[in-house]
């Protein structure tokens, strides 16, 4: 029976300890809230450090710096790519213009040649006709001479 009494006493003492620890945590929370209020007052204090001077871990600093460098590199690469694309487009346009000029020149030459051919055919035909006519005239003249 004595053991049971000791057990009950120890459990009662444990519950008292838990209650007292809860009271202590409540008071600690109040202290931290007071501390946070104090930091608000520090912002108003002209001697306090600005927020940009807060402590930054080395990893954070270098991570930010690396990110900025990567962004700059990416921006430079993007600009280079755009410039290359523009140069390629300009070259393509120039090539197309040259091809068009060549085609125009070819077509002009063809047209000139066609005109020459047409002219030559016409003149040939005219000459043939004239020669036929001349021959006929000559024949007529010859006939007339013979009759005389």
Tab-separated table of C-alpha atoms in Angstrom, residues 7-103:
chain	number	residue	atom	x	y	z
A	7	UNK	CA	2.965	6.493	-6.814
A	8	UNK	CA	0.026	8.835	-6.240
A	9	UNK	CA	2.304	11.379	-4.585
A	10	UNK	CA	4.783	11.237	-7.468
A	11	UNK	CA	2.038	11.642	-10.079
A	12	UNK	CA	0.615	14.620	-8.220
A	13	UNK	CA	4.054	16.141	-8.047
A	14	UNK	CA	4.526	15.588	-11.835
A	15	UNK	CA	1.287	17.377	-12.638
A	16	UNK	CA	2.408	20.292	-10.468
A	17	UNK	CA	5.707	20.398	-12.371
A	18	UNK	CA	3.888	20.466	-15.718
A	19	UNK	CA	1.657	23.297	-14.596
A	20	UNK	CA	4.607	25.328	-13.379
A	21	UNK	CA	6.501	24.777	-16.665
A	22	UNK	CA	3.457	25.983	-18.614
A	23	UNK	CA	3.412	29.143	-16.546
A	24	UNK	CA	7.105	29.643	-17.284
A	25	UNK	CA	6.573	29.290	-21.053
A	26	UNK	CA	3.743	31.811	-20.927
A	27	UNK	CA	5.998	34.309	-19.235
A	28	UNK	CA	8.759	33.555	-21.793
A	29	UNK	CA	6.329	34.244	-24.634
A	30	UNK	CA	5.491	37.563	-23.058
A	31	UNK	CA	9.188	38.401	-22.869
A	32	UNK	CA	9.760	37.540	-26.547
A	33	UNK	CA	6.813	39.658	-27.556
A	34	UNK	CA	8.328	42.501	-25.565
A	35	UNK	CA	11.620	41.897	-27.370
A	36	UNK	CA	9.917	42.114	-30.737
A	37	UNK	CA	8.347	45.351	-29.694
A	38	UNK	CA	11.773	46.587	-28.711
A	39	UNK	CA	13.114	45.856	-32.199
A	40	UNK	CA	10.388	48.071	-33.571
A	41	UNK	CA	11.721	50.830	-31.369
A	42	UNK	CA	15.219	50.208	-32.724
A	43	UNK	CA	14.038	51.111	-36.209
A	44	UNK	CA	13.131	54.519	-34.880
A	45	UNK	CA	16.523	54.838	-33.217
A	46	UNK	CA	18.841	56.822	-35.523
A	47	UNK	CA	21.902	54.970	-34.233
A	48	UNK	CA	20.591	51.545	-35.177
A	49	UNK	CA	21.865	49.821	-38.320
A	50	UNK	CA	19.767	50.040	-41.464
A	51	UNK	CA	18.039	46.905	-42.648
A	52	UNK	CA	20.437	46.577	-45.581
A	53	UNK	CA	23.321	46.129	-43.115
A	54	UNK	CA	21.812	43.048	-41.539
A	55	UNK	CA	23.915	39.971	-41.375
A	56	UNK	CA	23.743	37.826	-44.476
A	57	UNK	CA	25.222	34.397	-44.550
A	58	UNK	CA	28.115	33.836	-46.915
A	59	UNK	CA	26.108	31.293	-48.883
A	60	UNK	CA	23.243	33.735	-49.363
A	61	UNK	CA	25.609	36.482	-50.466
A	62	UNK	CA	27.382	34.335	-53.010
A	63	UNK	CA	24.112	32.786	-54.178
A	64	UNK	CA	22.722	36.249	-54.876
A	65	UNK	CA	25.940	37.305	-56.577
A	66	UNK	CA	26.027	34.154	-58.699
A	67	UNK	CA	22.388	34.632	-59.673
A	68	UNK	CA	23.092	38.201	-60.744
A	69	UNK	CA	26.105	37.094	-62.769
A	70	UNK	CA	24.089	34.330	-64.419
A	71	UNK	CA	21.351	36.792	-65.280
A	72	UNK	CA	23.897	39.139	-66.831
A	73	UNK	CA	25.443	36.300	-68.824
A	74	UNK	CA	22.031	35.167	-70.017
A	75	UNK	CA	21.158	38.719	-71.040
A	76	UNK	CA	24.428	39.009	-72.971
A	77	UNK	CA	23.835	35.661	-74.670
A	78	UNK	CA	20.316	36.712	-75.593
A	79	UNK	CA	21.629	39.930	-77.129
A	80	UNK	CA	24.262	38.005	-79.078
A	81	UNK	CA	21.653	35.562	-80.354
A	82	UNK	CA	19.394	38.399	-81.446
A	83	UNK	CA	22.278	40.093	-83.241
A	84	UNK	CA	23.191	36.832	-84.981
A	85	UNK	CA	19.603	36.319	-86.050
A	86	UNK	CA	19.426	39.850	-87.405
A	87	UNK	CA	22.660	39.362	-89.324
A	88	UNK	CA	21.390	36.067	-90.748
A	89	UNK	CA	18.136	37.708	-91.758
A	90	UNK	CA	20.006	40.556	-93.427
A	91	UNK	CA	22.170	38.086	-95.330
A	92	UNK	CA	19.113	36.118	-96.441
A	93	UNK	CA	17.394	39.281	-97.608
A	94	UNK	CA	20.482	40.380	-99.529
A	95	UNK	CA	20.729	36.962	-101.180
A	96	UNK	CA	17.084	37.080	-102.168
A	97	UNK	CA	17.514	40.543	-103.652
A	98	UNK	CA	20.519	39.384	-105.650
A	99	UNK	CA	18.567	36.388	-106.940
A	100	UNK	CA	15.707	38.641	-107.973
A	101	UNK	CA	18.104	40.951	-109.794
A	102	UNK	CA	19.623	38.002	-111.609
A	103	UNK	CA	16.193	36.746	-112.591
